[in-house]
Short mmCIF file of C-alpha atoms in Angstrom, two decimals:
data_model
loop_
_atom_site.label_atom_id
_atom_site.label_comp_id
_atom_site.label_asym_id
_atom_site.label_seq_id
_atom_site.Cartn_x
_atom_site.Cartn_y
_atom_site.Cartn_z
CA MET A 1 -167.70 8.64 -17.47
CA THR A 2 -169.00 6.88 -20.18
CA ALA A 3 -168.23 3.57 -22.02
CA ARG A 4 -165.59 4.33 -23.84
CA GLU A 5 -164.00 6.19 -21.18
CA LYS A 6 -163.98 3.38 -19.33
CA ASN A 7 -163.01 0.88 -21.53
CA LEU A 8 -159.61 3.46 -22.30
CA ALA A 9 -159.00 3.32 -19.00
CA LEU A 10 -159.09 -0.62 -18.28
CA GLY A 11 -156.88 -0.83 -21.30
CA ILE A 12 -154.53 1.40 -20.26
CA GLY A 13 -154.69 -0.50 -16.37
CA GLY A 14 -154.03 -4.05 -18.47
CA MET A 15 -151.28 -2.11 -20.70
CA ALA A 16 -149.75 -0.96 -16.77
CA ALA A 17 -150.36 -4.46 -15.35
CA LEU A 18 -148.94 -6.09 -18.26
CA ILE A 19 -145.56 -4.15 -18.18
CA LEU A 20 -145.63 -4.35 -14.53
CA LEU A 21 -145.83 -7.94 -15.16
CA LEU A 22 -142.70 -8.73 -17.66
CA ALA A 23 -140.76 -6.32 -15.53
CA GLY A 24 -141.19 -8.37 -12.04
CA GLY A 25 -140.98 -12.14 -13.84
CA ARG A 26 -137.35 -10.06 -15.47
CA VAL A 27 -136.24 -10.03 -12.01
CA TRP A 28 -137.70 -12.92 -10.87
CA PHE A 29 -136.86 -15.39 -13.59
CA VAL A 30 -134.73 -13.83 -15.91
CA LYS A 31 -131.31 -12.33 -14.64
CA PRO A 32 -131.37 -15.92 -12.09
CA LEU A 33 -130.44 -17.78 -15.55
CA ARG A 34 -128.23 -15.63 -16.90
CA ALA A 35 -126.24 -15.85 -12.75
CA LEU A 36 -126.63 -19.18 -13.58
CA ASP A 37 -125.35 -19.18 -17.01
CA ASP A 38 -122.27 -17.20 -15.74
CA GLN A 39 -121.39 -19.74 -13.31
CA ILE A 40 -122.13 -22.51 -15.06
CA ALA A 41 -119.58 -20.60 -17.69
CA ALA A 42 -117.21 -20.48 -15.08
CA ALA A 43 -117.20 -23.76 -13.87
CA LYS A 44 -116.73 -24.89 -17.47
CA GLU A 45 -113.57 -22.89 -17.46
CA LYS A 46 -112.57 -23.87 -14.73
CA LEU A 47 -112.70 -27.82 -15.11
CA GLY A 48 -111.29 -27.03 -18.44
CA LYS A 49 -107.77 -25.38 -16.86
CA ILE A 50 -108.10 -28.51 -14.12
CA GLN A 51 -107.80 -30.69 -16.93
CA ASP A 52 -105.31 -29.39 -18.71
CA GLU A 53 -102.92 -29.10 -15.18
CA ARG A 54 -104.19 -32.94 -14.59
CA ARG A 55 -102.79 -34.02 -18.23
CA ALA A 56 -99.62 -31.83 -18.15
CA TYR A 57 -99.06 -33.32 -15.17
CA PHE A 58 -99.54 -36.81 -15.96
CA ALA A 59 -96.54 -35.72 -19.32
CA ALA A 60 -94.34 -34.18 -16.94
CA GLU A 61 -94.51 -37.50 -15.00
CA ASP A 62 -94.22 -39.33 -18.01
CA ARG A 63 -90.87 -37.51 -18.73
CA LEU A 64 -89.52 -37.65 -15.36
CA LYS A 65 -89.29 -41.21 -15.15
CA GLN A 66 -88.27 -41.13 -18.46
CA THR A 67 -84.60 -39.00 -17.66
CA ALA A 68 -84.50 -41.24 -14.06
CA ARG A 69 -84.42 -43.77 -15.88
CA THR A 70 -81.22 -42.95 -17.63
CA THR A 71 -79.89 -41.54 -14.43
CA TYR A 72 -76.77 -43.92 -13.18
CA ALA A 73 -78.42 -45.38 -9.71
CA GLU A 74 -80.76 -44.40 -6.96
CA THR A 75 -78.48 -42.93 -4.47
CA VAL A 76 -75.07 -40.43 -4.35
CA SER A 77 -72.56 -43.29 -3.58
CA GLN A 78 -74.17 -45.78 -5.97
CA ALA A 79 -73.94 -43.75 -8.98
CA ALA A 80 -70.59 -41.67 -7.74
CA ALA A 81 -69.19 -45.65 -8.07
CA VAL A 82 -70.90 -46.29 -11.52
CA SER A 83 -70.02 -42.86 -13.36
CA GLY A 84 -66.54 -43.18 -12.22
CA GLU A 85 -66.46 -46.65 -13.28
CA TRP A 86 -68.02 -45.78 -16.85
CA LEU A 87 -65.85 -43.18 -16.54
CA THR A 88 -62.54 -44.85 -16.40
CA ARG A 89 -63.93 -47.27 -19.55
CA GLN A 90 -64.39 -44.36 -21.68
CA ILE A 91 -60.06 -42.74 -21.21
CA ILE A 92 -59.43 -46.32 -21.81
CA THR A 93 -61.60 -47.00 -25.40
CA ALA A 94 -60.80 -43.41 -26.75
CA GLY A 95 -56.90 -44.83 -26.87
CA LEU A 96 -55.92 -42.99 -23.95
CA SER A 97 -53.65 -44.08 -20.47
CA GLU A 98 -56.07 -44.13 -17.31
CA THR A 99 -52.63 -42.98 -14.89
CA ASN A 100 -52.23 -40.09 -17.33
CA PHE A 101 -56.01 -39.04 -16.08
CA SER A 102 -57.13 -37.69 -12.38
CA ARG A 103 -60.33 -37.88 -11.56
CA LEU A 104 -61.65 -35.62 -8.13
CA PRO A 105 -65.37 -35.90 -7.41
CA VAL A 106 -67.73 -32.78 -7.66
CA GLY A 107 -70.40 -32.54 -4.92
CA PRO A 108 -72.58 -33.19 -4.00
CA ARG A 109 -74.41 -30.06 -4.57
CA LYS A 110 -78.23 -30.19 -2.99
CA LEU A 111 -80.84 -29.11 -6.09
CA ARG A 112 -84.64 -28.98 -6.25
CA GLY A 113 -85.82 -32.98 -6.62
CA ALA A 114 -82.29 -34.11 -6.96
CA ALA A 115 -78.72 -33.97 -5.79
CA GLU A 116 -76.04 -32.96 -8.58
CA ILE A 117 -72.51 -35.01 -8.31
CA GLY A 118 -70.01 -35.48 -10.96
CA TRP A 119 -66.32 -35.45 -11.12
CA ASN A 120 -63.00 -32.89 -12.25
CA ILE A 121 -61.29 -34.85 -15.15
CA GLN A 122 -57.40 -33.42 -16.32
CA GLY A 123 -54.86 -35.37 -18.16
CA GLU A 124 -53.30 -34.94 -21.18
CA GLY A 125 -52.65 -37.31 -24.69
CA ALA A 126 -52.56 -37.61 -28.36
CA LEU A 127 -54.92 -35.01 -29.96
CA THR A 128 -57.08 -38.14 -31.93
CA ASN A 129 -57.65 -39.59 -28.55
CA ILE A 130 -58.33 -36.26 -26.43
CA ILE A 131 -61.46 -36.06 -29.10
CA ASN A 132 -62.16 -39.69 -29.45
CA LEU A 133 -62.39 -39.21 -25.23
CA LEU A 134 -64.73 -35.57 -26.13
CA TYR A 135 -67.06 -37.34 -28.50
CA LEU A 136 -67.19 -40.86 -25.87
CA LEU A 137 -68.33 -38.25 -23.05
CA ASP A 138 -71.09 -35.80 -25.37
CA ARG A 139 -72.68 -38.75 -27.26
CA GLY A 140 -73.14 -41.09 -23.18
CA PRO A 141 -76.34 -42.40 -23.24
CA TRP A 142 -76.08 -41.32 -19.22
CA LEU A 143 -77.74 -38.39 -18.39
CA HIS A 144 -74.75 -35.39 -17.43
CA ARG A 145 -73.46 -32.28 -18.50
CA LEU A 146 -70.16 -31.27 -19.48
CA GLU A 147 -68.28 -27.92 -18.13
CA ASN A 148 -65.84 -26.19 -17.95
CA LEU A 149 -63.97 -27.47 -20.50
CA ALA A 150 -60.70 -26.17 -21.23
CA CYS A 151 -58.13 -27.66 -23.67
CA SER A 152 -54.56 -26.86 -24.25
CA ALA A 153 -51.44 -28.01 -26.81
CA GLY A 154 -49.68 -30.46 -24.91
CA ASP A 155 -45.41 -30.85 -24.27
CA ALA A 156 -44.41 -32.14 -27.36
CA PRO A 157 -47.02 -31.70 -31.29
CA GLY A 158 -49.95 -33.53 -31.71
CA ARG A 159 -50.64 -33.96 -28.11
CA ALA A 160 -52.86 -32.68 -26.08
CA ARG A 161 -54.20 -31.30 -22.18
CA VAL A 162 -57.94 -31.65 -21.15
CA HIS A 163 -60.27 -30.42 -18.55
CA ALA A 164 -64.00 -30.65 -17.68
CA ALA A 165 -66.64 -31.37 -15.10
CA TYR A 166 -68.87 -34.28 -16.27
CA LEU A 167 -71.68 -33.75 -14.50
CA THR A 168 -75.08 -35.72 -13.45
CA LEU A 169 -78.04 -35.84 -11.40
CA VAL A 170 -79.56 -38.12 -8.72
CA MET A 171 -83.20 -37.88 -8.25
CA ASP A 172 -84.23 -37.05 -5.14
CA PRO A 173 -86.60 -39.10 -3.47
CA PRO A 174 -86.10 -41.50 -6.00
CA LEU A 175 -88.43 -42.50 -8.17
CA GLU A 176 -87.62 -46.30 -8.13
CA VAL A 177 -87.32 -47.17 -11.78
CA PRO A 178 -85.42 -49.28 -13.07
CA HIS A 179 -81.85 -47.68 -14.80
CA THR A 180 -81.86 -49.11 -18.50
CA ASN A 181 -80.72 -47.64 -21.17
CA ALA A 182 -82.14 -48.33 -24.51
CA ALA A 183 -79.36 -46.97 -26.48
CA GLY A 184 -76.63 -48.91 -27.05
CA PRO A 185 -72.57 -48.25 -26.45
CA VAL A 186 -71.28 -45.06 -28.74
CA ALA A 187 -69.02 -46.40 -31.50
CA LEU A 188 -66.35 -43.95 -32.78
CA ASN A 189 -66.55 -44.85 -36.76
CA ALA A 190 -69.69 -43.32 -36.86
CA PRO A 191 -70.12 -40.25 -39.00
CA GLY A 192 -70.50 -37.62 -36.12
CA ARG A 193 -66.90 -38.48 -34.86
CA ARG A 194 -65.28 -38.62 -38.56
CA GLU A 195 -66.54 -34.59 -38.39
CA LEU A 196 -64.58 -34.13 -36.56
CA ASP A 197 -60.91 -35.14 -38.02
CA ASP A 198 -60.20 -31.81 -39.50
CA LEU A 199 -59.69 -30.49 -35.99
CA VAL A 200 -57.25 -33.24 -35.82
CA VAL A 201 -55.50 -32.66 -39.30
CA ARG A 202 -55.66 -29.22 -39.11
CA ASP A 203 -53.48 -29.99 -35.14
CA LEU A 204 -55.70 -26.05 -34.30
CA LEU A 205 -53.26 -26.45 -30.97
CA ARG A 206 -50.43 -26.76 -32.30
CA PRO A 207 -48.11 -23.19 -30.98
CA TYR A 208 -46.68 -21.22 -33.79
CA LEU A 209 -42.59 -22.56 -34.09
CA PRO A 210 -40.32 -20.15 -35.88
CA PRO A 211 -37.20 -21.48 -38.06
CA PRO A 212 -34.60 -22.52 -36.09
CA PRO A 213 -32.03 -19.16 -36.45
CA THR A 214 -28.53 -19.66 -38.68
CA PRO A 215 -26.14 -21.04 -35.89
CA PRO A 216 -22.88 -18.52 -35.31
CA ALA A 217 -19.69 -19.38 -36.15
CA ALA A 218 -17.96 -21.63 -34.00
CA PRO A 219 -15.99 -19.88 -30.62
CA ALA A 220 -12.85 -20.44 -28.91
CA ALA A 221 -12.63 -23.26 -26.48
CA ARG A 222 -14.05 -21.57 -23.25
CA VAL A 223 -13.65 -22.78 -19.38
CA ALA A 224 -16.83 -24.40 -18.91
CA ALA A 225 -19.17 -22.39 -16.49
CA ALA A 226 -20.55 -24.23 -13.44
CA PRO A 227 -23.73 -24.75 -14.22
CA LYS A 228 -26.60 -22.58 -12.62
CA PRO A 229 -28.69 -23.54 -9.94
CA ALA A 230 -32.89 -24.47 -11.08
CA ALA A 231 -34.88 -21.92 -10.59
CA ALA A 232 -37.91 -22.31 -8.01
CA PRO A 233 -40.97 -22.80 -9.96
CA GLY A 234 -42.91 -19.66 -9.88
CA PRO A 235 -46.83 -19.26 -9.27
CA GLU A 236 -47.33 -19.79 -13.27
CA ASN A 237 -46.28 -23.80 -12.53
CA TYR A 238 -49.50 -24.06 -10.24
CA ARG A 239 -52.68 -24.21 -11.76
CA ILE A 240 -56.50 -24.26 -9.88
CA VAL A 241 -57.57 -27.38 -11.51
CA SER A 242 -61.44 -27.60 -8.80
CA LEU A 243 -63.16 -25.95 -6.78
CA SER A 244 -65.63 -28.77 -6.21
CA GLU A 245 -67.85 -28.76 -3.29
CA TRP A 246 -67.74 -32.37 -1.07
CA GLU A 247 -69.93 -32.78 1.81
CA GLY A 248 -71.04 -29.07 1.65
CA ARG A 249 -67.85 -28.21 2.20
CA PRO A 250 -65.59 -26.25 -0.61
CA GLU A 251 -61.88 -27.39 -2.06
CA ILE A 252 -59.24 -26.06 -3.88
CA HIS A 253 -57.32 -28.11 -5.88
CA VAL A 254 -53.84 -27.11 -7.46
CA ARG A 255 -52.23 -29.45 -10.26
CA ASP A 256 -48.26 -29.06 -9.87
CA LEU A 257 -47.42 -28.56 -13.78
CA ALA A 258 -43.63 -29.69 -13.25
CA ALA A 259 -44.28 -31.99 -10.92
CA GLN A 260 -47.40 -33.25 -12.52
CA LYS A 261 -49.36 -33.29 -9.13
CA THR A 262 -52.39 -32.30 -7.37
CA LYS A 263 -53.06 -31.25 -3.98
CA ARG A 264 -56.16 -30.06 -1.76
CA TYR A 265 -56.36 -26.80 0.26
CA LEU A 266 -59.65 -26.44 1.99
CA VAL A 267 -60.73 -22.74 3.43
CA GLY A 268 -57.82 -21.29 6.02
CA ASP A 269 -54.69 -23.07 4.48
CA GLU A 270 -51.62 -21.00 3.50
CA LEU A 271 -51.89 -20.52 -0.28
CA ALA A 272 -50.04 -18.58 -2.95
CA GLY A 273 -48.95 -16.25 -0.32
CA GLY A 274 -51.42 -15.81 1.91
CA ARG A 275 -54.90 -17.73 3.02
CA ALA A 276 -57.51 -19.19 1.31
CA VAL A 277 -60.86 -17.33 2.62
CA THR A 278 -63.24 -18.78 0.65
CA VAL A 279 -64.27 -20.12 -2.45
CA ASP A 280 -66.96 -18.15 -4.69
CA TYR A 281 -69.33 -19.79 -6.47
CA ARG A 282 -71.06 -16.66 -8.46
CA PRO A 283 -70.83 -16.88 -11.73
CA ARG A 284 -69.00 -13.20 -12.73
CA PRO A 285 -66.99 -11.88 -15.97
CA ASP A 286 -63.76 -14.01 -16.47
CA PRO A 287 -61.28 -11.02 -15.98
CA ALA A 288 -59.35 -12.90 -19.21
CA HIS A 289 -62.18 -12.91 -21.18
CA PRO A 290 -65.20 -10.82 -20.56
CA ALA A 291 -67.38 -11.70 -22.42
CA ARG A 292 -67.45 -15.55 -20.48
CA LEU A 293 -68.70 -16.41 -17.45
CA SER A 294 -66.35 -17.93 -15.28
CA SER A 295 -68.40 -20.28 -12.45
CA SER A 296 -66.53 -20.28 -9.34
CA ARG A 297 -63.22 -18.96 -8.02
CA VAL A 298 -60.64 -18.74 -5.10
CA LEU A 299 -60.59 -15.33 -2.57
CA LEU A 300 -57.05 -15.35 -0.82
CA LEU A 301 -55.86 -12.93 1.86
CA ILE A 302 -52.96 -11.31 1.36
CA ASN A 303 -51.54 -8.17 2.79
CA ARG A 304 -55.28 -7.59 4.26
CA GLN A 305 -56.13 -6.96 0.52
CA TYR A 306 -58.33 -9.75 -0.92
CA TRP A 307 -57.18 -11.52 -4.23
CA ALA A 308 -59.06 -13.83 -7.02
CA VAL A 309 -57.91 -16.69 -8.90
CA GLU A 310 -60.28 -17.83 -11.31
CA ALA A 311 -60.87 -21.78 -11.75
CA GLY A 312 -58.56 -22.78 -14.59
CA GLN A 313 -56.22 -19.96 -14.21
CA THR A 314 -52.56 -20.64 -12.07
CA LEU A 315 -51.75 -18.90 -9.49
CA ALA A 316 -49.94 -16.28 -11.40
CA ASP A 317 -53.26 -15.53 -12.36
CA LYS A 318 -54.68 -13.72 -10.15
CA HIS A 319 -56.38 -10.54 -10.01
CA LEU A 320 -56.66 -7.31 -6.63
CA LEU A 321 -60.46 -7.66 -6.09
CA THR A 322 -62.26 -4.21 -5.03
CA PRO A 323 -64.57 -4.30 -2.08
CA ALA A 324 -68.36 -3.64 -4.51
CA GLU A 325 -66.74 -7.43 -5.62
CA LEU A 326 -66.61 -9.33 -3.04
CA PRO A 327 -69.36 -11.65 -1.77
CA PRO A 328 -72.31 -10.33 0.49
CA GLY A 329 -69.84 -12.06 3.94
CA LEU A 330 -66.36 -10.31 3.03
CA GLN A 331 -68.14 -6.75 1.65
CA PRO A 332 -66.94 -4.40 4.85
#
C-alpha cells in the first residue's frame, strides 16, 4: 500500500470515527437534554394551571363571603324569623294592611352548600301599594329570589291580588362572617319606583265593564218570590296557593276565595272528591300556558285516574294525566 493510500484510509477512518462520535453524542447528550426540556415545559404548564386554580379559588372564596354577608342568619330557624319580620315591615312600609296578607313558610330545601327557605306571600290591596310591595321586595338588600309571581284584579276597581314566593339561602356549613349590609333602606320615591307609576295610571288589571243596559219598563206588581238558597261554592272557589315543603314533607295550601281562609292538606288527605297522592316538583309546561313552565303541582287520585292541579290554579282547572306524564314512582 502506498503512502497516499494510507493517508486516504486514515482520512476515511477519521471521518467515520467523527461521525460515530457525533452520533454517540446525540444519543448520550442531545436526547436527554431534549427530554429534560420537555419535562421542564410540562412542569411550567402544570404550575401555571395550579396558580390559575389557586387565584380562581381565592376569588370565589371572596365572592362567597361577600354573598354570605347578605344572608339573614347562620341557622335556618334564625333566618326564617329574621326574614319573616323583614317581610312584615315591607308590607307595612308599602302601605298595606298586614292582616290582609298571608305568609306561609317554604322549605327548608337542601341544596349543595346551602339550604333554601322562604315564604309564600299572598294578599290583596290597592294597586299602587301592591306595586310598592313588589318594588321593595325586588330591591331589598338581602340575598333573595322571587318566584311564581302572579298578579290579578281585585274585587274592586283599583285593587289587585298578588302571590309570590320569596326565597333566600342559609349557608351550610356557616361561613361565620358578619351579616351586615351596606345598602340602606329602599326609598319609595326613588326614580326606579317612579318608572312603575304608569301601571297605576293605566290600571292594566281592571276588567272590562260593559255599559249598563237600558232599564226596561216597570212591570206590574208581582208577588215576591221566595229567595233561592245560596248555591254551595264550586271547585273554582278553591285555589292552590302553595305547594311548599317543610322539614321534608310536602304541604298543600288551599285558599277559600269566598271565606278568605287558607287550609293546609297533607299527602293522603281527601281533596277535590279524591285523594292527594303526591306533590310533583318537576318543571313542566303549564297546561294553560304551554310556553311557560310550572314548577309544581298536586296529583289527585279520583276514580282510579290521576289528575293534576298546578300551583296557582283552582280545583276546577284540574287536568287528566296520561301514564307517560306521571312521576316515576306512579308510572305503571
